[in-house]
XYZ file of N, CA and C in Angstrom:
747
model
N 0.663 -1.476 0.149
C -0.114 -0.053 0.219
C 0.610 1.186 -0.319
N 0.198 2.315 -0.580
C 1.229 3.412 -0.865
C 0.379 4.593 -0.206
N 0.717 5.309 1.011
C -0.222 6.332 1.455
C 0.773 7.598 1.124
N -0.290 8.650 0.570
C 0.317 9.824 0.412
C 0.255 10.821 1.533
N 0.852 11.487 2.431
C 0.645 12.545 3.129
C 0.607 13.740 2.677
N -0.425 14.394 3.132
C -0.641 15.503 2.415
C 0.615 16.704 2.712
N 0.583 17.785 1.480
C 1.672 18.292 1.436
C 1.105 20.025 1.638
N 1.973 20.808 2.394
C 1.376 22.551 2.256
C 1.499 22.793 0.838
N 0.586 23.508 0.583
C 0.547 24.428 -1.059
C 1.104 25.551 -0.758
N 1.842 26.084 -1.627
C 2.334 27.609 -1.782
C 1.388 28.447 -2.235
N 1.387 29.597 -1.521
C 0.017 30.401 -1.786
C 0.866 32.019 -2.328
N -0.018 32.532 -3.070
C 0.739 33.843 -3.532
C -0.053 34.822 -4.120
N -0.386 36.215 -3.729
C -1.093 37.080 -4.069
C -0.535 37.997 -4.792
N -0.897 38.470 -6.252
C -0.511 39.511 -6.955
C -1.396 40.545 -6.734
N -1.135 41.665 -6.464
C -1.319 42.940 -6.330
C -0.931 43.861 -7.279
N -1.956 44.885 -7.990
C -1.088 45.987 -8.716
C -0.491 46.861 -7.636
N 0.654 47.360 -7.812
C 1.332 48.329 -7.053
C 1.289 49.610 -7.539
N 1.293 50.780 -6.817
C 0.940 52.198 -7.180
C 2.183 53.022 -6.734
N 3.034 53.949 -7.713
C 4.020 54.615 -7.217
C 3.811 56.131 -7.692
N 3.700 56.724 -6.532
C 3.422 58.517 -6.621
C 4.814 59.057 -7.123
N 4.456 59.765 -8.318
C 5.858 60.477 -8.819
C 5.269 61.865 -8.751
N 6.097 63.320 -8.008
C 5.839 64.544 -8.115
C 6.693 65.148 -9.097
N 6.243 65.825 -9.928
C 7.020 66.553 -11.067
C 7.137 67.973 -10.690
N 8.408 68.494 -10.384
C 8.449 69.877 -9.816
C 8.808 70.773 -11.037
N 8.461 71.874 -11.215
C 9.114 72.785 -12.327
C 8.912 74.575 -11.909
N 9.280 75.044 -12.597
C 9.369 76.596 -11.927
C 8.488 77.293 -13.358
N 7.464 78.153 -12.830
C 6.862 78.815 -13.821
C 7.944 80.020 -14.597
N 7.134 80.008 -15.849
C 7.690 81.115 -17.013
C 6.389 81.762 -17.616
N 7.137 83.015 -17.582
C 6.220 83.893 -18.784
C 5.808 83.141 -19.991
N 4.508 83.342 -20.241
C 3.982 82.737 -21.576
C 4.487 83.028 -22.860
N 4.829 84.529 -22.717
C 5.706 84.494 -24.213
C 6.588 85.936 -23.404
N 7.879 86.262 -24.185
C 8.570 87.065 -24.173
C 8.579 88.192 -25.541
N 9.157 89.261 -25.398
C 9.298 90.368 -26.568
C 10.366 91.346 -26.319
N 11.049 91.511 -27.199
C 12.074 92.737 -27.374
C 11.020 93.891 -27.966
N 11.035 95.171 -27.145
C 10.211 96.100 -27.782
C 11.381 96.919 -28.936
N 11.197 97.323 -29.637
C 11.938 98.205 -30.481
C 11.580 99.587 -31.352
N 12.088 100.157 -31.698
C 11.948 101.949 -32.309
C 11.534 101.354 -33.731
N 10.519 102.318 -34.365
C 10.570 102.114 -35.705
C 10.989 103.406 -36.400
N 11.169 104.506 -35.615
C 11.722 105.545 -36.475
C 12.754 106.243 -35.632
N 13.486 107.501 -35.726
C 14.470 108.056 -35.720
C 13.876 109.180 -34.780
N 14.350 109.632 -33.375
C 13.964 110.502 -32.838
C 14.267 110.285 -31.253
N 14.214 111.472 -30.549
C 14.568 111.727 -29.238
C 13.526 111.435 -28.227
N 14.123 110.668 -27.187
C 12.902 109.786 -26.208
C 12.739 111.378 -25.171
N 11.444 111.549 -25.219
C 10.854 112.596 -24.169
C 10.505 112.040 -23.029
N 9.989 110.635 -22.925
C 9.307 110.338 -21.668
C 9.245 108.797 -21.797
N 9.244 108.601 -20.405
C 9.212 106.987 -20.373
C 8.405 106.579 -19.225
N 7.417 105.936 -19.660
C 6.090 106.171 -18.527
C 6.335 104.396 -17.779
N 7.086 103.789 -17.983
C 6.977 102.578 -17.186
C 8.571 101.696 -16.681
N 8.868 101.341 -15.690
C 9.863 101.121 -15.140
C 10.302 99.538 -15.076
N 11.172 98.612 -14.535
C 11.295 97.272 -14.443
C 10.225 96.914 -13.182
N 9.610 95.748 -13.747
C 8.577 95.239 -12.705
C 7.038 95.705 -12.971
N 6.920 97.036 -13.523
C 6.136 97.352 -14.137
C 5.207 97.255 -14.651
N 3.524 96.843 -14.595
C 2.651 96.254 -15.245
C 2.219 97.177 -16.619
N 2.075 97.066 -17.557
C 1.580 98.016 -19.364
C -0.041 98.211 -18.880
N -0.339 99.649 -18.944
C -1.454 99.791 -18.755
C -1.905 100.764 -19.881
N -2.723 101.692 -19.891
C -2.869 102.496 -20.996
C -2.381 103.366 -21.632
N -1.247 103.963 -20.682
C -0.079 104.936 -21.274
C 0.755 103.971 -22.432
N 1.090 105.082 -23.474
C 2.488 104.276 -23.943
C 3.379 104.086 -23.203
N 4.502 102.959 -23.700
C 5.703 102.805 -22.997
C 6.457 104.023 -23.238
N 7.039 104.736 -24.051
C 7.510 105.676 -24.926
C 6.954 106.762 -25.385
N 7.162 108.103 -25.197
C 6.763 109.158 -25.769
C 7.983 109.926 -26.533
N 8.133 109.993 -27.867
C 9.149 110.340 -28.589
C 8.789 112.215 -28.966
N 9.854 112.693 -29.371
C 9.639 113.913 -30.000
C 9.563 114.160 -31.187
N 8.308 115.038 -30.981
C 7.503 115.156 -32.507
C 7.502 116.449 -32.958
N 8.189 117.167 -32.761
C 8.541 118.402 -33.204
C 8.517 118.905 -34.523
N 9.351 118.184 -34.807
C 9.721 117.838 -36.386
C 8.845 117.739 -37.351
N 8.362 116.295 -36.931
C 7.202 115.777 -37.721
C 5.733 116.606 -37.785
N 5.572 117.358 -36.641
C 4.490 118.516 -36.396
C 4.585 119.441 -37.478
N 5.881 120.031 -37.736
C 5.919 120.912 -38.713
C 5.864 120.267 -40.130
N 6.210 119.253 -40.125
C 5.905 118.701 -41.845
C 4.622 118.612 -41.893
N 3.716 118.219 -40.879
C 2.345 118.047 -40.945
C 1.683 119.141 -41.387
N 1.717 120.562 -40.497
C 1.398 121.381 -40.805
C 1.865 122.010 -42.193
N 3.019 122.235 -42.448
C 3.707 122.773 -43.826
C 2.976 121.937 -45.063
N 2.602 120.698 -44.886
C 1.831 119.890 -45.802
C 0.461 120.478 -45.830
N -0.423 120.341 -44.717
C -1.702 121.341 -44.736
C -2.077 122.322 -45.432
N -0.645 123.307 -45.254
C -1.227 124.817 -45.821
C -0.992 124.458 -47.437
N -0.068 123.452 -47.722
C 0.248 123.593 -49.254
C -1.287 122.894 -49.467
N -2.147 121.891 -49.325
C -3.168 121.291 -49.370
C -4.344 122.792 -49.285
N -4.206 123.387 -48.598
C -5.111 124.450 -48.444
C -5.203 125.067 -49.915
N -3.835 125.693 -50.004
C -3.320 126.939 -51.155
C -4.178 125.940 -52.490
N -3.932 124.559 -52.295
C -4.367 123.798 -53.708
C -5.733 124.143 -53.997
N -6.656 123.826 -52.609
C -7.993 123.753 -52.504
C -8.565 125.475 -52.996
N -7.684 126.586 -52.819
C -8.062 127.411 -53.712
C -7.613 127.790 -55.197
N -6.742 126.922 -55.344
C -6.371 126.632 -56.817
C -7.695 126.417 -57.367
N -7.930 125.299 -56.754
C -8.877 124.262 -57.517
C -10.289 125.215 -57.882
N -10.606 126.034 -56.925
C -11.781 127.020 -57.148
C -11.623 127.835 -58.172
N -10.382 128.599 -57.983
C -9.947 129.532 -59.281
C -10.169 128.838 -60.457
N -9.500 127.800 -60.960
C -9.610 126.961 -62.057
C -10.990 126.554 -62.072
N -11.601 126.519 -61.617
C -13.052 125.918 -61.817
C -13.692 127.306 -62.305
N -13.572 127.978 -61.519
C -14.102 129.515 -61.978
C -13.745 129.836 -63.843
N -12.638 129.854 -63.523
C -12.116 130.095 -64.915
C -12.653 129.387 -66.107
N -12.728 127.587 -65.807
C -13.158 126.832 -66.857
C -14.652 127.418 -67.015
N -15.493 127.731 -65.991
C -16.870 128.120 -66.407
C -16.790 129.243 -67.159
N -16.224 130.199 -66.967
C -16.068 131.557 -67.755
C -15.687 131.188 -69.063
N -14.723 130.292 -69.612
C -13.775 130.003 -70.932
C -14.681 129.142 -71.538
N -15.782 128.500 -70.735
C -16.522 127.815 -71.341
C -17.631 128.487 -72.206
N -18.128 129.663 -71.246
C -19.183 130.657 -71.749
C -18.757 131.024 -73.185
N -17.191 131.338 -72.814
C -16.802 132.516 -73.596
C -16.692 131.592 -75.123
N -16.528 130.026 -74.881
C -16.049 129.229 -76.200
C -17.231 129.228 -77.173
N -18.410 128.920 -76.057
C -19.928 128.941 -76.731
C -20.276 130.157 -77.620
N -20.249 131.291 -77.171
C -20.233 132.674 -77.283
C -19.432 132.378 -78.545
N -18.118 132.624 -78.828
C -17.778 132.756 -80.172
C -18.169 131.580 -80.991
N -18.216 130.610 -80.597
C -18.690 129.428 -81.365
C -20.009 129.854 -82.229
N -20.989 130.697 -81.370
C -22.220 131.005 -82.226
C -22.018 132.137 -83.100
N -20.912 133.064 -82.815
C -20.730 134.114 -83.396
C -20.068 133.408 -85.045
N -19.338 132.467 -84.722
C -18.720 131.875 -85.939
C -19.516 131.235 -87.007
N -20.654 130.764 -86.141
C -21.508 130.197 -87.285
C -22.323 131.018 -88.022
N -22.503 132.230 -87.304
C -23.189 133.572 -88.125
C -21.929 134.097 -88.925
N -20.761 133.525 -88.700
C -20.010 134.609 -89.511
C -19.345 135.805 -89.229
N -20.243 135.611 -87.989
C -19.227 137.364 -87.210
C -17.940 136.880 -86.445
N -17.304 135.645 -86.299
C -16.086 135.739 -85.802
C -15.501 134.692 -86.372
N -13.860 134.834 -86.364
C -13.183 134.418 -87.579
C -12.817 132.743 -86.461
N -12.566 131.902 -87.615
C -12.216 130.602 -86.840
C -10.969 130.829 -86.019
N -10.113 131.494 -86.421
C -8.916 131.659 -85.391
C -9.581 131.907 -83.785
N -10.256 132.623 -83.741
C -10.798 133.113 -82.581
C -11.753 131.879 -82.014
N -12.041 131.333 -82.746
C -12.525 129.958 -81.931
C -11.384 128.849 -81.429
N -10.774 128.707 -82.428
C -9.551 127.836 -82.079
C -8.951 128.111 -80.887
N -8.513 129.521 -80.884
C -7.886 130.163 -79.489
C -8.855 129.654 -78.566
N -10.225 130.380 -78.062
C -10.953 130.350 -77.297
C -10.678 128.699 -76.729
N -11.053 127.686 -77.695
C -11.105 125.986 -77.357
C -9.716 125.870 -77.011
N -8.471 126.260 -77.255
C -7.343 126.007 -76.530
C -7.081 126.646 -75.076
N -7.715 127.500 -74.974
C -7.749 128.083 -73.694
C -8.566 127.627 -72.662
N -9.594 126.832 -73.179
C -10.610 126.079 -72.439
C -9.715 124.973 -71.964
N -9.343 123.974 -72.649
C -8.535 122.862 -72.699
C -7.213 123.405 -71.964
N -6.926 124.289 -72.024
C -5.482 124.719 -71.136
C -5.999 124.647 -69.746
N -7.202 125.289 -69.450
C -7.321 125.301 -68.258
C -8.003 124.225 -67.445
N -8.839 123.413 -68.423
C -9.026 121.975 -68.213
C -7.732 120.657 -67.774
N -6.906 121.027 -68.723
C -5.549 120.667 -68.161
C -4.781 120.953 -66.843
N -4.845 122.178 -66.562
C -4.160 122.799 -65.333
C -5.423 122.170 -64.066
N -6.450 122.153 -64.282
C -7.201 121.601 -63.457
C -6.919 120.060 -62.838
N -6.999 119.498 -64.027
C -6.515 117.709 -64.072
C -5.170 118.100 -63.236
N -4.167 118.501 -63.429
C -2.632 118.795 -63.041
C -2.898 119.593 -61.224
N -3.717 120.199 -61.342
C -3.729 120.807 -59.488
C -4.662 119.490 -58.914
N -5.558 118.782 -59.610
C -6.336 117.839 -58.502
C -5.573 116.794 -58.130
N -4.586 116.587 -59.036
C -3.417 115.030 -58.906
C -2.351 115.362 -57.838
N -1.652 117.258 -57.901
C -0.923 117.277 -56.862
C -1.478 117.520 -55.446
N -3.051 117.791 -55.535
C -3.788 117.684 -54.662
C -3.661 116.379 -53.863
N -4.443 115.654 -54.480
C -4.109 114.091 -54.398
C -3.211 113.287 -53.724
N -1.771 113.776 -54.382
C -0.576 113.481 -53.659
C -0.185 114.181 -52.584
N -0.325 115.319 -52.211
C -0.320 115.982 -50.957
C -1.099 115.202 -49.904
N -2.331 114.819 -50.105
C -3.108 114.420 -49.321
C -2.607 112.989 -49.009
N -1.975 111.972 -49.742
C -1.515 111.169 -49.517
C -0.031 111.108 -48.627
N 0.757 112.061 -49.059
C 1.704 112.423 -48.075
C 1.183 112.930 -46.498
N -0.060 113.456 -46.545
C -0.420 114.044 -45.166
C -0.912 112.800 -44.622
N -1.670 111.977 -45.316
C -1.977 110.519 -44.555
C -0.601 109.630 -43.934
N 0.234 109.689 -44.890
C 1.657 109.247 -44.635
C 2.424 109.571 -43.082
N 2.408 111.147 -43.291
C 2.823 111.775 -41.704
C 2.058 111.415 -40.788
N 0.934 111.551 -41.054
C 0.120 111.197 -39.723
C 0.080 109.803 -39.286
N 0.210 108.895 -39.879
C 0.736 107.205 -39.466
C 1.980 107.027 -39.155
N 3.086 108.104 -39.762
C 4.536 108.159 -38.987
C 4.356 108.745 -37.450
N 3.284 109.885 -37.287
C 3.561 110.823 -36.178
C 2.889 109.582 -34.676
N 2.075 108.555 -35.247
C 1.553 107.916 -34.629
C 2.548 106.659 -33.885
N 3.820 106.541 -34.784
C 4.510 105.704 -34.098
C 5.755 106.594 -33.427
N 5.500 107.809 -32.986
C 6.260 108.294 -32.219
C 5.586 107.893 -30.527
N 4.431 107.533 -30.240
C 4.115 106.893 -29.469
C 4.436 105.484 -29.333
N 5.489 104.787 -28.778
C 5.458 103.676 -28.815
C 4.615 102.637 -28.076
N 3.887 101.972 -28.243
C 3.190 101.108 -27.521
C 3.396 99.693 -26.816
N 2.823 99.145 -26.140
C 3.292 97.558 -25.599
C 2.064 97.143 -25.046
N 1.939 95.612 -25.161
C 0.945 95.044 -25.314
C 0.015 95.123 -23.664
N -1.084 95.691 -22.989
C -1.756 95.468 -21.922
C -1.189 94.395 -21.363
N -1.014 94.575 -20.023
C -1.183 93.588 -19.028
C 0.367 93.004 -18.856
N 1.217 93.008 -19.930
C 2.447 92.619 -19.960
C 3.508 93.340 -18.914
N 4.373 92.884 -18.399
C 5.543 93.438 -17.661
C 6.792 93.724 -17.970
N 7.445 94.692 -17.633
C 8.575 95.168 -17.993
C 9.856 94.577 -17.119
N 10.386 93.550 -17.961
C 11.429 93.056 -17.203
C 13.027 93.344 -17.287
N 13.001 94.112 -18.488
C 14.419 94.997 -18.577
C 14.153 96.133 -19.540
N 14.781 97.350 -19.237
C 14.916 98.626 -19.763
C 16.071 99.050 -20.424
N 16.116 99.272 -21.454
C 17.752 99.476 -22.038
C 17.872 100.994 -22.654
N 17.054 101.907 -22.318
C 16.936 103.313 -22.965
C 16.596 104.203 -21.676
N 17.163 105.490 -21.692
C 16.931 106.148 -20.721
C 16.415 107.696 -21.787
N 15.427 108.190 -20.943
C 14.874 109.906 -21.423
C 16.037 110.795 -22.234
N 15.873 111.434 -22.585
C 17.021 112.351 -23.964
C 17.668 111.157 -24.714
N 17.837 110.375 -24.840
C 18.771 109.427 -25.709
C 17.936 109.890 -27.497
N 18.705 109.618 -27.842
C 18.242 109.765 -29.616
C 18.530 108.575 -30.254
N 17.674 107.739 -30.473
C 17.728 106.325 -30.809
C 17.259 106.191 -32.444
N 17.578 105.228 -33.282
C 17.331 104.798 -34.731
C 16.610 103.854 -34.780
N 15.868 103.448 -35.952
C 15.098 102.319 -36.016
C 15.455 101.138 -35.832
N 15.148 100.123 -35.125
C 15.408 98.897 -35.044
C 15.783 98.933 -33.348
N 16.865 100.113 -33.073
C 17.033 100.142 -31.673
C 15.931 99.269 -30.553
N 16.822 98.235 -30.002
C 15.880 97.872 -28.916
C 15.733 98.816 -27.388
N 14.418 98.692 -27.242
C 14.093 99.886 -25.907
C 13.869 98.963 -24.766
N 13.021 97.720 -24.793
C 13.001 97.297 -23.555
C 12.469 95.570 -23.722
N 12.852 94.772 -23.097
C 12.092 93.568 -22.343
C 11.005 93.024 -22.142
N 9.888 92.630 -22.553
C 8.664 92.815 -21.964
C 8.427 91.100 -21.732
N 7.491 90.948 -20.788
C 7.053 89.137 -20.506
C 5.655 89.432 -20.093
N 4.917 88.563 -21.000
C 3.655 87.932 -20.577
C 3.172 87.163 -19.345
N 2.863 87.596 -18.263
C 2.589 86.483 -16.970
C 1.208 86.621 -16.498
N 0.524 86.666 -17.855
C -1.047 86.669 -17.411
C -1.329 85.331 -17.641
N -0.322 84.769 -18.301
C -0.517 83.098 -18.792
C 0.661 82.651 -17.908
N 1.079 81.256 -17.362
C 2.224 80.973 -17.092
C 2.347 79.451 -17.715
N 3.575 79.233 -18.087
C 3.982 77.885 -18.572
C 5.244 77.372 -17.442
N 4.966 76.057 -17.417
C 6.152 75.092 -16.850
C 6.830 74.298 -17.605
N 7.815 74.338 -17.851
C 8.863 73.573 -18.802
C 9.465 72.328 -17.874
N 9.277 71.160 -18.330
C 9.459 70.208 -17.399
C 10.633 69.122 -18.242
N 11.355 67.928 -17.702
C 11.896 66.947 -18.342
C 11.436 65.742 -17.844
N 10.722 65.015 -18.447
C 10.561 63.598 -18.064
C 10.968 62.503 -18.722
N 10.604 61.468 -18.177
C 11.244 59.815 -18.715
C 9.794 59.918 -19.761
N 10.106 58.871 -20.648
C 9.199 58.661 -21.560
C 7.826 57.621 -20.696
N 8.017 56.774 -19.400
C 7.302 56.477 -18.813
C 6.241 57.574 -17.914
N 6.932 58.499 -17.689
C 6.191 59.670 -16.903
C 5.305 60.342 -18.175
N 5.764 60.591 -19.091
C 5.165 61.353 -20.167
C 4.027 60.413 -20.732
N 3.904 59.182 -20.320
C 3.067 58.232 -21.046
C 1.978 58.355 -19.916
N 2.202 58.584 -18.605
C 1.318 58.828 -17.518
C 0.615 59.907 -17.817
N 1.257 60.995 -18.092
C 0.818 62.447 -18.134
C -0.451 62.924 -19.472
N 0.082 61.685 -20.503
C -1.083 61.706 -21.792
C -2.027 60.764 -21.191
N -1.860 60.118 -20.442
C -3.111 59.695 -19.720
C -4.224 60.327 -19.576
N -3.959 61.659 -18.715
C -4.467 62.279 -17.842
C -5.672 62.850 -18.545
N -6.564 63.613 -18.169
C -7.800 64.392 -18.972
C -6.808 65.541 -19.657
N -7.486 65.787 -20.562
C -7.150 67.160 -21.207
C -6.424 68.363 -20.660
N -7.374 68.596 -19.339
C -7.033 69.777 -18.429
C -7.004 68.810 -17.186
N -6.077 69.001 -16.404
C -6.025 67.905 -15.255
C -5.327 68.897 -14.010
N -5.419 68.457 -13.064
C -5.034 69.482 -11.687
C -3.596 69.433 -11.629
N -3.176 70.559 -10.814
C -1.537 70.547 -10.606
C -1.858 71.685 -9.471
N -0.670 71.686 -8.756
C -0.717 72.648 -7.455
C 0.429 73.861 -7.892
N -0.385 75.048 -7.746
C 0.769 76.126 -8.165
C 1.034 77.080 -6.393
N 1.807 77.034 -5.780
C 2.209 77.815 -4.604
C 1.149 77.009 -3.326
N 0.802 75.607 -3.643
C -0.066 75.118 -2.535
C -1.625 75.329 -3.007
N -1.956 75.880 -4.023
C -3.369 75.865 -4.830
C -3.018 75.385 -5.747
N -4.344 74.445 -5.574
C -4.847 73.735 -6.957
C -5.120 74.529 -8.603
N -4.688 74.319 -9.253
C -4.841 75.075 -10.560
C -5.253 74.106 -11.965
N -5.728 74.308 -12.903
C -5.792 73.687 -13.958
C -4.900 73.804 -15.054
N -4.227 72.755 -15.317
C -3.137 72.728 -16.431
C -3.240 71.697 -17.652
N -2.541 72.041 -18.543
C -2.653 70.939 -19.789
C -1.687 71.025 -20.692
N -1.411 69.905 -21.256
C -0.079 69.677 -21.963
C -0.016 70.275 -23.286
N 0.994 71.533 -23.517
C 0.938 72.100 -24.597
C 1.815 71.571 -25.457
N 3.175 70.948 -25.374
C 3.958 70.612 -26.469
C 5.052 69.670 -26.062
N 5.464 68.686 -26.732
C 6.321 67.750 -26.258
C 7.576 67.704 -27.604
N 8.774 67.689 -27.016
C 9.663 67.632 -27.839
C 10.345 66.451 -27.962
N 10.116 65.648 -29.175
C 10.469 64.080 -29.476
C 11.652 63.948 -28.945
N 12.800 65.074 -29.125
C 14.354 64.450 -29.312
C 14.573 64.413 -27.527
N 15.309 63.456 -27.433
C 15.666 63.276 -25.982
C 17.014 64.139 -26.010
N 16.944 64.458 -24.711
C 18.160 65.084 -24.086
C 19.319 64.381 -23.905
N 20.657 64.517 -24.494
C 21.524 63.516 -24.413
C 22.065 63.214 -22.904
N 21.761 64.201 -22.347
C 22.713 64.333 -20.972
C 21.718 63.749 -19.995
N 20.537 63.929 -19.828
C 19.486 63.354 -18.900
C 18.513 62.329 -19.581
N 18.775 61.829 -20.649
C 17.873 60.858 -21.358
C 16.630 61.201 -21.038
N 16.141 62.318 -21.119
C 14.640 62.538 -20.807
C 13.779 63.401 -22.009
N 12.663 63.769 -21.975
C 11.985 64.681 -22.972
C 11.671 66.005 -22.195
N 12.086 66.783 -23.098
C 11.072 68.014 -22.500
C 9.722 68.534 -23.294
N 9.258 68.927 -21.988
C 7.775 69.338 -22.218
C 7.439 70.361 -22.385
N 6.361 70.872 -21.936
C 5.885 72.160 -21.615
C 4.305 72.264 -21.204
N 3.627 72.830 -19.643
C 2.842 72.769 -19.307
C 2.329 74.305 -19.397
N 0.778 74.117 -19.763
C 0.340 75.650 -19.653
C -0.434 75.543 -18.412
N -0.362 76.714 -17.331
C -1.123 76.786 -16.256
C -2.297 77.771 -16.834
N -3.440 77.080 -16.258
C -4.759 78.021 -17.057
C -5.335 78.875 -16.080
N -5.680 80.303 -16.458
C -5.908 81.271 -15.378
C -5.357 81.119 -14.173
N -3.878 81.490 -14.148
C -3.127 81.404 -12.887
C -3.436 82.794 -11.825
N -3.963 83.471 -12.583
C -4.296 84.908 -11.367
C -5.838 84.640 -10.844
N -6.523 83.528 -11.601
C -7.576 83.636 -10.714
C -7.648 82.686 -9.892
């Protein structure tokens, strides 16, 4: 007879393990820009310093003395042409009547053909003079519009709500087009650059389109803005950027 003695059976329980990983990053401005000049002029006033938020006032006010003189001179020239146009139009009216009178006399044999030709020539000359004056008037009006548009550039504006992070000029300086004036940053929206592993990125991509994060111990809404597909050779990680939605609220 063979008897079997009971043996102890091994038992194992497999459970899914969870590991909490916290990713830390520093907030950055959503956008940055260098404010530059478009015209040559002297700086008369700067309304903002480093750390101040842009509101309604222009960032820089330039000296408009010479452009104002040009605008005034152009307006005077246009006014003179307006008077010339009225005079020429009155002249054309008179010469038109004179031409019709001589033409009637010519048909009656009371005026020579030469007189009729001279009257027509004077009328045509006056009409040509009117067209030429109107063209000069139009050209000056375009010049005036261009000057007024240029004058608007003597007030250098910056986006509302942006913050001055660096000022590169002072009052009294004479600047040229393209001269950098200041560096501005948009902190109304914040971004957080991070370096993550491929497994950490996979977890982030499984989150909802808008997920919760913490900013200075306060819960904020976040979302993934972009992923750089190239690995960092030093850290072997991927660079990503998160948006912080309505950080100021």
